[in-house]
Structure formats: C-alpha cells, structure tokens
Short mmCIF file of C-alpha atoms and ligand atoms in Angstrom, two decimals:
data_model
loop_
_atom_site.label_atom_id
_atom_site.label_comp_id
_atom_site.label_asym_id
_atom_site.label_seq_id
_atom_site.Cartn_x
_atom_site.Cartn_y
_atom_site.Cartn_z
CA UNK A 27 8.48 -74.19 55.65
CA UNK A 28 5.15 -72.91 56.17
CA UNK A 29 1.88 -75.06 57.29
CA UNK A 30 -1.58 -74.50 56.03
CA UNK A 31 -4.85 -76.01 56.37
CA UNK A 32 -6.80 -76.13 52.75
CA UNK A 33 -10.37 -74.58 52.58
CA UNK A 34 -11.67 -75.32 49.42
CA UNK A 35 -10.57 -76.27 46.01
CA UNK A 36 -10.58 -73.33 43.10
CA UNK A 37 -12.10 -73.58 39.87
CA UNK A 38 -8.52 -75.16 38.38
CA UNK A 39 -8.81 -78.10 41.00
CA UNK A 40 -5.65 -76.81 43.23
CA UNK A 41 -6.18 -76.12 47.31
CA UNK A 42 -7.03 -72.90 48.21
CA UNK A 43 -5.45 -72.25 51.85
CA UNK A 44 -7.37 -69.77 54.63
CA UNK A 45 -4.96 -67.17 53.41
CA UNK A 46 -5.17 -67.66 49.56
CA UNK A 47 -2.14 -69.65 48.91
CA UNK A 48 -2.21 -72.15 45.88
CA UNK A 49 -1.84 -75.89 46.76
CA UNK A 50 -2.11 -78.20 43.89
CA UNK A 51 -3.46 -82.03 44.62
CA UNK A 52 -4.44 -81.17 48.05
CA UNK A 53 -7.89 -81.49 49.23
CA UNK A 54 -10.36 -79.38 51.83
CA UNK A 55 -9.82 -79.92 55.26
CA UNK A 56 -5.68 -81.11 54.81
CA UNK A 57 -2.92 -80.04 56.78
CA UNK A 58 0.13 -79.37 54.53
CA UNK A 59 3.29 -78.66 54.96
CA UNK A 60 5.93 -77.03 52.17
CA UNK A 61 7.92 -74.05 50.91
CA UNK A 62 5.80 -71.20 49.86
CA UNK A 63 7.26 -69.03 46.55
CA UNK A 64 4.96 -66.69 44.34
CA UNK A 65 1.36 -67.54 46.44
CA UNK A 66 2.13 -71.35 45.82
CA UNK A 67 3.16 -74.44 47.70
CA UNK A 68 3.92 -76.39 44.86
CA UNK A 69 5.13 -79.66 46.70
CA UNK A 70 2.92 -79.85 49.67
CA UNK A 71 3.80 -82.59 52.03
CA UNK A 72 0.36 -83.79 53.21
CA UNK A 73 0.61 -83.67 57.14
CA UNK A 74 -3.13 -84.50 57.85
CA UNK A 75 -4.91 -86.14 55.12
CA UNK A 76 -8.38 -85.80 54.20
CA UNK A 77 -10.88 -88.88 54.55
CA UNK A 78 -11.36 -88.35 50.75
CA UNK A 79 -7.70 -88.74 49.70
CA UNK A 80 -6.96 -91.88 47.84
CA UNK A 81 -4.25 -93.96 46.43
CA UNK A 82 -4.15 -92.32 42.57
CA UNK A 83 -5.26 -95.19 40.21
CA UNK A 84 -2.76 -94.44 37.54
CA UNK A 85 1.40 -95.12 38.08
CA UNK A 86 1.55 -91.82 36.09
CA UNK A 87 -0.09 -89.33 38.66
CA UNK A 88 0.99 -86.78 39.61
CA UNK A 89 4.07 -86.57 37.01
CA UNK A 90 1.61 -86.52 34.00
CA UNK A 91 -0.22 -83.21 34.08
CA UNK A 92 -2.86 -84.78 31.82
CA UNK A 93 -4.80 -85.52 35.24
CA UNK A 94 -5.14 -83.30 38.03
CA UNK A 95 -7.62 -85.10 40.45
CA UNK A 96 -6.81 -88.78 40.86
CA UNK A 97 -5.92 -87.90 44.81
CA UNK A 98 -9.51 -87.34 45.62
CA UNK A 99 -12.47 -90.10 46.08
CA UNK A 100 -14.62 -90.44 42.91
CA UNK A 101 -17.69 -89.22 45.17
CA UNK A 102 -15.93 -86.50 46.27
CA UNK A 103 -14.65 -85.46 42.76
CA UNK A 104 -18.27 -85.72 41.58
CA UNK A 105 -19.71 -83.36 44.43
CA UNK A 106 -17.14 -80.86 43.82
CA UNK A 107 -17.89 -80.52 40.15
CA UNK A 108 -21.75 -80.08 41.25
CA UNK A 109 -20.79 -77.65 43.67
CA UNK A 110 -18.92 -75.49 41.30
CA UNK A 111 -22.13 -75.23 39.00
CA UNK A 112 -23.87 -74.70 42.24
CA UNK A 113 -21.80 -71.73 43.43
CA UNK A 114 -21.68 -70.13 39.77
CA UNK A 115 -25.60 -70.51 39.89
CA UNK A 116 -25.92 -68.70 43.47
CA UNK A 117 -23.89 -66.06 42.18
CA UNK A 118 -26.40 -65.23 40.03
CA UNK A 119 -28.86 -65.92 42.48
CA UNK A 120 -30.24 -68.75 40.32
CA UNK A 121 -32.14 -71.69 42.15
CA UNK A 122 -31.74 -75.49 40.51
CA UNK A 123 -32.78 -78.57 40.90
CA UNK A 124 -29.77 -81.09 40.00
CA UNK A 125 -30.22 -84.40 38.25
CA UNK A 126 -27.42 -86.93 39.37
CA UNK A 127 -24.15 -86.47 37.69
CA UNK A 128 -23.21 -88.85 34.89
CA UNK A 129 -19.43 -89.37 34.60
CA UNK A 130 -17.72 -90.78 31.63
CA UNK A 131 -15.68 -94.53 32.66
CA UNK A 132 -11.80 -94.48 32.32
CA UNK A 133 -10.46 -95.43 29.35
CA UNK A 134 -13.17 -93.67 27.45
CA UNK A 135 -11.69 -90.45 25.79
CA UNK A 136 -11.55 -90.48 22.55
CA UNK A 137 -10.23 -87.55 21.37
CA UNK A 138 -6.96 -86.44 23.10
CA UNK A 139 -3.70 -84.17 22.11
CA UNK A 140 -0.70 -85.43 22.93
CA UNK A 141 2.66 -84.08 22.94
CA UNK A 142 5.62 -85.12 21.06
CA UNK A 143 9.37 -84.44 20.98
CA UNK A 144 12.75 -85.89 19.67
CA UNK A 145 15.53 -86.63 21.49
CA UNK A 146 19.09 -87.49 21.81
CA UNK A 147 18.12 -90.90 21.60
CA UNK A 148 14.72 -91.26 19.54
CA UNK A 149 11.47 -89.66 20.33
CA UNK A 150 8.89 -89.27 23.30
CA UNK A 151 5.23 -88.89 23.03
CA UNK A 152 2.91 -88.37 25.91
CA UNK A 153 1.47 -85.17 27.90
CA UNK A 154 2.72 -82.48 29.75
CA UNK A 155 4.21 -82.62 33.15
CA UNK A 156 2.03 -80.29 35.52
CA UNK A 157 2.91 -76.55 34.55
CA UNK A 158 5.73 -77.19 32.39
CA UNK A 159 6.69 -78.38 28.60
CA UNK A 160 8.89 -81.61 29.52
CA UNK A 161 6.80 -84.33 27.62
CA UNK A 162 5.90 -87.35 29.88
CA UNK A 163 5.61 -90.91 28.60
CA UNK A 164 2.19 -92.13 29.68
CA UNK A 165 2.24 -96.16 28.53
CA UNK A 166 -0.58 -97.02 31.13
CA UNK A 167 -2.61 -94.05 30.89
CA UNK A 168 -6.40 -94.81 32.06
CA UNK A 169 -7.80 -91.64 30.38
CA UNK A 170 -7.67 -92.43 26.65
CA UNK A 171 -8.89 -95.10 24.75
CA UNK A 172 -7.13 -98.48 24.27
CA UNK A 173 -6.86 -97.79 20.65
CA UNK A 174 -5.61 -94.09 20.94
CA UNK A 175 -3.21 -95.41 23.48
CA UNK A 176 -2.05 -98.26 21.10
CA UNK A 177 -1.20 -95.56 18.71
CA UNK A 178 2.01 -94.38 20.66
CA UNK A 179 4.23 -96.56 18.83
CA UNK A 180 2.96 -94.97 15.71
CA UNK A 181 3.27 -91.16 16.72
CA UNK A 182 6.99 -92.05 18.28
CA UNK A 183 7.79 -93.19 14.88
CA UNK A 184 6.41 -90.03 13.44
CA UNK A 185 8.02 -87.61 15.89
CA UNK A 186 11.43 -89.39 14.36
CA UNK A 187 10.57 -88.76 11.18
CA UNK A 188 9.18 -85.09 11.49
CA UNK A 189 9.96 -83.59 14.84
CA UNK A 190 12.89 -81.52 15.39
CA UNK A 191 14.96 -81.09 18.30
CA UNK A 192 13.81 -77.46 19.09
CA UNK A 193 9.77 -77.81 18.81
CA UNK A 194 7.06 -80.10 19.77
CA UNK A 195 4.44 -81.73 17.47
CA UNK A 196 1.06 -81.42 19.09
CA UNK A 197 -1.31 -84.62 18.03
CA UNK A 198 -5.13 -84.27 17.65
CA UNK A 199 -6.00 -87.88 18.00
CA UNK A 200 -9.26 -88.85 17.52
CA UNK A 201 -10.67 -92.23 17.41
CA UNK A 202 -13.42 -92.56 14.64
CA UNK A 203 -15.25 -95.68 12.97
CA UNK A 204 -12.69 -96.01 10.30
CA UNK A 205 -9.98 -95.95 12.80
CA UNK A 206 -7.45 -93.03 14.17
CA UNK A 207 -8.15 -89.26 12.56
CA UNK A 208 -4.62 -87.54 13.37
CA UNK A 209 -3.76 -84.13 12.75
CA UNK A 210 -0.69 -82.78 13.34
CA UNK A 211 1.03 -79.48 13.83
CA UNK A 212 4.35 -78.20 14.88
CA UNK A 213 6.33 -80.85 12.77
CA UNK A 214 9.05 -80.20 10.59
CA UNK A 215 7.96 -78.77 7.01
CA UNK A 216 6.56 -81.18 4.46
CA UNK A 217 9.13 -82.47 1.98
CA UNK A 218 9.02 -85.66 -0.23
CA UNK A 219 10.75 -88.01 1.97
CA UNK A 220 8.94 -87.37 4.88
CA UNK A 221 5.27 -87.63 2.95
CA UNK A 222 6.83 -91.18 1.81
CA UNK A 223 7.70 -92.02 5.66
CA UNK A 224 4.52 -90.32 6.86
CA UNK A 225 2.18 -92.23 4.14
CA UNK A 226 3.77 -95.63 5.29
CA UNK A 227 3.29 -94.99 8.88
CA UNK A 228 0.03 -94.21 8.38
CA UNK A 229 -0.61 -97.55 6.47
CA UNK A 230 1.41 -99.36 9.06
CA UNK A 231 -0.82 -97.63 12.03
CA UNK A 232 -4.08 -98.46 10.32
CA UNK A 233 -4.85 -94.37 10.82
CA UNK A 234 -8.22 -93.55 9.24
CA UNK A 235 -6.55 -90.17 8.09
CA UNK A 236 -3.51 -88.00 8.64
CA UNK A 237 -2.72 -84.26 8.32
CA UNK A 238 0.73 -82.67 8.71
CA UNK A 239 0.44 -78.97 9.92
CA UNK A 240 -2.74 -78.29 8.40
CA UNK A 241 -2.49 -80.36 5.24
CA UNK A 242 -3.77 -83.40 3.92
CA UNK A 243 -1.32 -86.38 4.36
CA UNK A 244 -3.48 -89.65 3.63
CA UNK A 245 -6.98 -90.67 3.78
CA UNK A 246 -7.28 -94.48 4.05
CA UNK A 247 -11.01 -94.80 5.29
CA UNK A 248 -13.57 -92.19 6.24
CA UNK A 249 -13.18 -91.04 9.67
CA UNK A 250 -16.98 -91.59 10.82
CA UNK A 251 -18.74 -91.29 13.89
CA UNK A 252 -22.31 -91.91 14.60
CA UNK A 253 -24.44 -89.70 16.41
CA UNK A 254 -27.14 -92.32 18.13
CA UNK A 255 -26.74 -94.43 14.77
CA UNK A 256 -26.47 -91.58 12.24
CA UNK A 257 -23.08 -91.49 10.44
CA UNK A 258 -20.98 -88.43 9.74
CA UNK A 259 -17.82 -88.16 8.44
CA UNK A 260 -15.99 -85.69 10.65
CA UNK A 261 -14.11 -82.27 8.42
CA UNK A 262 -10.41 -82.04 10.25
CA UNK A 263 -10.40 -80.33 13.20
CA UNK A 264 -14.51 -80.69 14.02
CA UNK A 265 -15.68 -80.29 16.82
CA UNK A 266 -16.42 -83.63 19.00
CA UNK A 267 -18.05 -84.63 22.14
CA UNK A 268 -14.83 -85.90 24.32
CA UNK A 269 -16.34 -89.37 25.57
CA UNK A 270 -19.03 -91.46 23.85
CA UNK A 271 -20.62 -92.20 27.38
CA UNK A 272 -20.82 -88.02 28.08
CA UNK A 273 -22.09 -87.39 24.30
CA UNK A 274 -24.84 -90.32 25.37
CA UNK A 275 -25.95 -88.53 29.12
CA UNK A 276 -25.70 -84.95 26.94
CA UNK A 277 -27.88 -86.28 24.06
CA UNK A 278 -30.65 -87.82 26.68
CA UNK A 279 -30.45 -85.04 28.18
CA UNK A 280 -31.64 -82.63 25.36
CA UNK A 281 -33.67 -84.75 23.91
CA UNK A 282 -35.66 -85.47 27.34
CA UNK A 283 -35.51 -81.78 27.72
CA UNK A 284 -37.11 -80.78 24.38
CA UNK A 285 -40.02 -83.52 24.83
CA UNK A 286 -42.56 -83.73 22.04
CA UNK A 287 -41.34 -80.64 20.64
CA UNK A 288 -41.63 -80.95 16.62
CA UNK A 289 -40.07 -77.58 15.03
CA UNK A 290 -36.25 -77.65 16.95
CA UNK A 291 -33.33 -75.00 16.02
CA UNK A 292 -30.63 -76.70 17.12
CA UNK A 293 -27.77 -73.36 17.87
CA UNK A 294 -23.59 -74.38 17.52
CA UNK A 295 -24.99 -77.63 16.52
CA UNK A 296 -21.12 -78.45 15.59
CA UNK A 297 -21.40 -81.58 13.01
CA UNK A 298 -25.05 -82.83 14.40
CA UNK A 299 -24.39 -84.60 17.69
CA UNK A 300 -27.96 -83.41 18.40
CA UNK A 301 -29.43 -81.95 15.42
CA UNK A 302 -29.56 -85.39 13.77
CA UNK A 303 -30.86 -87.74 16.20
CA UNK A 304 -33.14 -85.03 17.33
CA UNK A 305 -34.63 -85.53 13.11
CA UNK A 306 -35.64 -88.73 13.71
CA UNK A 307 -38.83 -87.17 15.73
CA UNK A 308 -38.77 -83.27 14.51
CA UNK A 309 -37.49 -81.25 11.47
CA UNK A 310 -34.45 -79.49 13.07
CA UNK A 311 -32.86 -76.51 12.02
CA UNK A 312 -29.27 -76.45 12.61
CA UNK A 313 -27.09 -73.63 12.94
CA UNK A 314 -22.94 -73.37 13.16
CA UNK A 315 -20.77 -71.36 12.71
CA UNK A 316 -17.95 -73.61 10.92
CA UNK A 317 -19.57 -74.34 7.20
CA UNK A 318 -17.20 -77.26 6.91
CA UNK A 319 -19.46 -78.71 9.78
CA UNK A 320 -22.37 -78.25 8.56
CA UNK A 321 -21.46 -79.22 5.15
CA UNK A 322 -20.67 -82.86 7.33
CA UNK A 323 -23.94 -82.40 9.06
CA UNK A 324 -25.75 -82.14 5.69
CA UNK A 325 -24.18 -84.97 4.27
CA UNK A 326 -25.05 -87.10 7.23
CA UNK A 327 -28.50 -85.96 6.86
CA UNK A 328 -28.55 -86.82 3.43
CA UNK A 329 -27.43 -90.47 3.77
CA UNK A 330 -29.13 -90.88 7.07
CA UNK A 331 -32.39 -93.10 7.20
CA UNK A 332 -36.17 -92.12 8.15
CA UNK A 333 -35.30 -88.44 9.33
CA UNK A 334 -37.58 -85.41 9.28
CA UNK A 335 -36.17 -82.45 7.45
CA UNK A 336 -32.76 -80.95 8.53
CA UNK A 337 -31.43 -77.29 7.32
CA UNK A 338 -28.52 -76.26 7.99
CA UNK A 339 -27.45 -72.47 8.27
CA UNK A 340 -24.06 -71.43 8.44
CA UNK A 341 -23.80 -67.96 10.78
CA UNK A 342 -22.19 -66.18 13.39
CA UNK A 343 -24.28 -66.39 16.38
CA UNK A 344 -22.50 -63.77 18.49
CA UNK A 345 -22.59 -61.36 15.81
CA UNK A 346 -25.85 -62.31 14.07
CA UNK A 347 -27.97 -64.42 16.62
CA UNK A 348 -31.41 -65.80 15.35
CA UNK A 349 -33.64 -62.58 16.41
CA UNK A 350 -36.66 -63.50 18.78
CA UNK A 351 -38.98 -62.81 15.84
CA UNK A 352 -37.15 -65.92 13.74
CA UNK A 353 -37.31 -67.78 16.78
CA UNK A 354 -41.34 -67.61 16.93
CA UNK A 355 -41.28 -71.25 14.60
CA UNK A 356 -39.56 -73.24 16.79
CA UNK A 357 -41.27 -74.94 19.73
CA UNK A 358 -38.07 -76.02 21.41
CA UNK A 359 -34.61 -74.55 20.78
CA UNK A 360 -30.79 -76.59 22.13
CA UNK A 361 -28.06 -74.20 22.64
CA UNK A 362 -24.46 -75.44 23.18
CA UNK A 363 -21.99 -72.42 23.24
CA UNK A 364 -18.57 -72.59 22.97
CA UNK A 365 -16.68 -71.43 26.75
CA UNK A 366 -17.71 -67.96 26.36
CA UNK A 367 -21.52 -68.67 26.34
CA UNK A 368 -23.91 -67.12 24.29
CA UNK A 369 -25.26 -63.83 25.50
CA UNK A 370 -26.60 -61.95 22.35
CA UNK A 371 -28.23 -65.16 21.41
CA UNK A 372 -29.75 -65.76 24.89
CA UNK A 373 -31.16 -62.41 24.87
CA UNK A 374 -33.08 -63.00 21.69
CA UNK A 375 -34.38 -66.02 23.60
CA UNK A 376 -35.32 -64.24 26.76
CA UNK A 377 -37.25 -61.75 24.32
CA UNK A 378 -39.15 -64.62 22.17
CA UNK A 379 -42.03 -66.83 22.73
CA UNK A 380 -39.72 -69.87 22.78
CA UNK A 381 -41.15 -72.71 24.97
CA UNK A 382 -38.79 -74.62 26.24
CA UNK A 383 -34.79 -74.38 25.78
CA UNK A 384 -32.10 -77.26 26.20
CA UNK A 385 -29.11 -75.35 27.04
CA UNK A 386 -25.44 -77.48 27.48
CA UNK A 387 -22.82 -75.77 28.48
CA UNK A 388 -18.43 -76.60 29.31
CA UNK A 389 -18.40 -73.38 31.30
CA UNK A 390 -20.30 -73.07 34.72
CA UNK A 391 -19.72 -69.47 34.81
CA UNK A 392 -20.95 -68.48 31.48
CA UNK A 393 -24.10 -70.49 31.38
CA UNK A 394 -24.79 -69.01 34.84
CA UNK A 395 -24.94 -65.17 33.21
CA UNK A 396 -26.71 -67.13 30.42
CA UNK A 397 -29.26 -68.45 32.65
CA UNK A 398 -30.11 -65.13 34.72
CA UNK A 399 -30.59 -63.78 31.00
CA UNK A 400 -33.47 -66.32 30.11
CA UNK A 401 -34.91 -66.48 33.46
CA UNK A 402 -35.23 -62.41 33.17
CA UNK A 403 -37.14 -62.97 30.10
CA UNK A 404 -39.82 -65.13 31.54
CA UNK A 405 -37.90 -69.01 31.47
CA UNK A 406 -37.71 -71.14 34.74
CA UNK A 407 -34.59 -73.30 35.29
CA UNK A 408 -36.40 -76.67 35.44
CA UNK A 409 -33.68 -79.21 35.95
CA UNK A 410 -29.82 -79.40 35.53
CA UNK A 411 -27.41 -82.23 35.38
CA UNK A 412 -23.40 -82.36 35.31
CA UNK A 413 -21.99 -84.49 32.86
CA UNK A 414 -18.36 -85.36 33.52
CA UNK A 415 -16.61 -86.37 30.24
CA UNK A 416 -13.18 -84.89 31.21
CA UNK A 417 -12.85 -87.49 34.62
CA UNK A 418 -9.92 -86.22 36.78
CA UNK A 419 -9.82 -82.98 35.33
CA UNK A 420 -11.23 -79.80 36.88
CA UNK A 421 -13.71 -79.35 33.64
CA UNK A 422 -17.22 -79.15 34.09
CA UNK A 423 -20.34 -79.67 31.78
CA UNK A 424 -23.87 -79.68 31.84
CA UNK A 425 -26.86 -80.19 30.40
CA UNK A 426 -30.50 -77.83 31.51
CA UNK A 427 -33.92 -77.54 30.71
CA UNK A 428 -35.42 -73.97 31.08
CA UNK A 429 -39.54 -73.61 30.44
CA UNK A 430 -41.73 -70.87 30.16
CA UNK A 431 -44.58 -71.61 32.18
C1 SAM B 515 -19.44 -76.82 22.30
S1 SAM B 515 -19.21 -77.05 20.49
C2 SAM B 515 -21.33 -78.01 20.02
C3 SAM B 515 -21.08 -78.51 19.17
C4 SAM B 515 -22.29 -79.38 18.78
N1 SAM B 515 -23.44 -78.99 19.79
C5 SAM B 515 -21.85 -80.48 19.71
O1 SAM B 515 -22.38 -81.42 20.63
O2 SAM B 515 -20.97 -81.74 18.84
C6 SAM B 515 -19.63 -75.19 20.38
C7 SAM B 515 -20.05 -75.14 18.80
O3 SAM B 515 -19.94 -73.75 18.24
C8 SAM B 515 -19.71 -73.36 17.35
N2 SAM B 515 -19.13 -71.64 17.30
C9 SAM B 515 -18.27 -71.07 17.67
N3 SAM B 515 -18.35 -70.10 17.92
C10 SAM B 515 -19.55 -69.98 17.39
C11 SAM B 515 -20.30 -68.61 16.56
N4 SAM B 515 -19.58 -67.41 17.00
N5 SAM B 515 -21.36 -68.58 15.86
C12 SAM B 515 -21.56 -70.11 15.72
N6 SAM B 515 -20.98 -71.38 16.10
C13 SAM B 515 -19.78 -70.91 17.20
C14 SAM B 515 -18.19 -74.31 16.95
O4 SAM B 515 -17.72 -74.22 16.11
C15 SAM B 515 -18.94 -75.62 18.06
O5 SAM B 515 -19.25 -76.26 16.88
#
C-alpha cells in the first residue's frame, strides 16, 4: 500500500502524484492510498479529499468509462480545461487573452458511439467500462440526448438479431432532425433474414437511416441537420460537432473573429458548419478532403435561401495546402483541422497576406504549435475561447482569433 499526494491532472484527466504515479479519479491536492502496479494506482481510497470533489451526478459513474471527470466540481473542470490550453501555449511562449469558457449542458451530446454485445440471456448496449472492453449499461446516462438514450431498446434488439457472442457491435448514433442516423459496424454479415429484422427494427425505432457494416440498410427520412438554419443532409460517417450548444459557441466565435470579411476561405470545412452560415454575409470558398461532405455542403447551399456564393473544393490540405499566393484573395480564413493540426496549411497562411484567421481546434498541443507558426508569420493571437462540448471528459476544444496588425 502506498500513500501519495496528487500534484496535478494529466492530459487524460488522471491524477499524477509527485513521483509520477497515475491515479485515476483523483484531484490535485488529494492524499490517496492504494496498491500501485505498473505505475498506476487503479483503485485509490481518498484519504484527504479536495474541496473541489463532488458527488458524481450520474449513478453510472465511475463504473462506466464514458465520463472521466464527474468527481470534480464544474468550476474546477472548466478551470482545468482552460489550464490545459494555457500550458500548451506557454510551452510555445505564446501569450493569450482568454474569453470565458462555454460548456455544453448535460444530456446534449447528439453523437455517441455505443457498444452492443450478445450475452447468454440476450444483449447489452452501453459504454465501455474504464480501461476495459466490458460493456456497462447506462439507462440513466446524463451525457447523450434523450432521443439517443431512448434508442437503447432498439439497439438491444439489433444486437440480439445481428450480434455474435464473440464480437462487439459499435453503433455510431447521431441525432438529426429526421430521427436517429445509426451506423453499425462489427455485426454479423448481412443475410436476407437479418436484413428483414433490421428493416423492421429501423421502422419500429423510427430511425432516419440505418447502415450495417458500411452498407446502407434503409433510409426512412433524410438525416438532416441545420447549421444556423441552413439544412444539410449528412453523408454516412460525416463529421458533426458533438453538441448543438458547442456548434453554436464555435460558430459565434468564428463569426465574431472574421467580422466584416467579404471573401472567406473555410479550410477543413466538413459539411459546412461554418461555411454555410457565413455565406449569409460573405462569399465562401469551402475546402475539405472528403468528397461526400463537400457534395452535402453544396446541396445544402443550393437548397438554402439568401446565401452568397459558396464554392466547394475537395483537396488534401496536408499534402496540397492552399498556397500563400492562392490565399491573397481572402480577407479572412477559417481553419478547423483534425487532431494533428494543420502545419503545412498554417505555414502557407503565415507566409500570406491574409489579415484574419479564425482557428478552431480539438487539440491544444497542435493548436499551440500552429499558433507559434502563425505568430512567426506576423499574426497576433487576439483571443482564445475554450468550448467544452465533451463535458465530463478530458477532451478540450477551442476557437481563437489571429489578426495581422
Ligand atoms: C474537426 S473536423 C471540422 C469540420 C467542420 N469545420 C465542422 O465544424 O463541421 C475536420 C475536418 O477535416 C477533414 N480533413 C481531415 N484531414 C484532411 C485533409 N488532409 N485535408 C482536408 N480535409 C481534411 C475531415 O474530413 C473533417 O471534415
């Protein structure tokens, strides 16, 4: 048995004791006691609790691994997330002014990956236990929207029909205006009987669309979302911001950042989360690596009303970034890359004359690296805002404004 004092939380939300041991479910300043194996104290007894410790709001915590930080007060978690961004920027010697964090409410996650497993008696659907492939049922989950939670019975029936005792089905469930869009992978190979069962269950569960192992099974209504009122039908597997509140906060940040710009490039544009609302006031060139998402964005624009011109380009921005010369025609650029960041593209932005960059990021470390490149190219980091759409998890997202003075 060891007794340790927690010094800080690591980037995955685990406590780190003075001498480096990882202690899940602990908070800075706490004294904990337990067995240490392989550098981890997996089941700490809390000897001296932190003043920031709270009773977890969800009864499935901490058995369910879907949430990692329910034992910390909301204000503590918000401050910790901001601190993660500050630390990443400080490591690159970048100073920043922070706007207040925006945290998505409970029960607002409109996209989640649930796991389904056949059992001797029937089937289980839920989230994985912490660091385990055991599936924990979560009938009172506080994370996902009520519509996603209500689909549990349908997913359990699907797992009975199409799951095997050996494998696990991953259900990517997205709430859309037309109902739930469900993409299942890892189920039994399709055959006529399974197809009939799945179509019946999709109807009974009022799903918008169901696909199985990458193949469409049935579309009952278009899986549409609206980006600030502009409707887009999502292609299967398309990127979508995790909560409506998070999307709104990011869009507000981006809109304020670009200000009165009339010619905007939206890089890593997805299905048009930012490009389509921005086209109410400016012409937008949207660039994205996935052709299906650009096609969805284009169809949304064609069906939209009172929008300025939007052009779409399918392009790999890691290998073929828009060059500094191509960027001359834009008076603002929005950039929202995947976790790896956008080193090649920000190098071109740094070398360009673009006066304003609105940056969205889901990785403070790659954001800080890219910020350093932009600043070396003559842009100034005007402000940063943390947007927490992955409540109770260690994920951190942000929006920021860079300006060339
Ligand atoms: C974080 S998402 C943002 C999407 C969009 N801005 C939104 O808010 O919905 C990143 C996007 O980058 C796209 N992407 C990933 N790698 C890319 C690449 N090498 N070139 C262009 N786009 C890429 C993904 O398909 C995804 O749509």
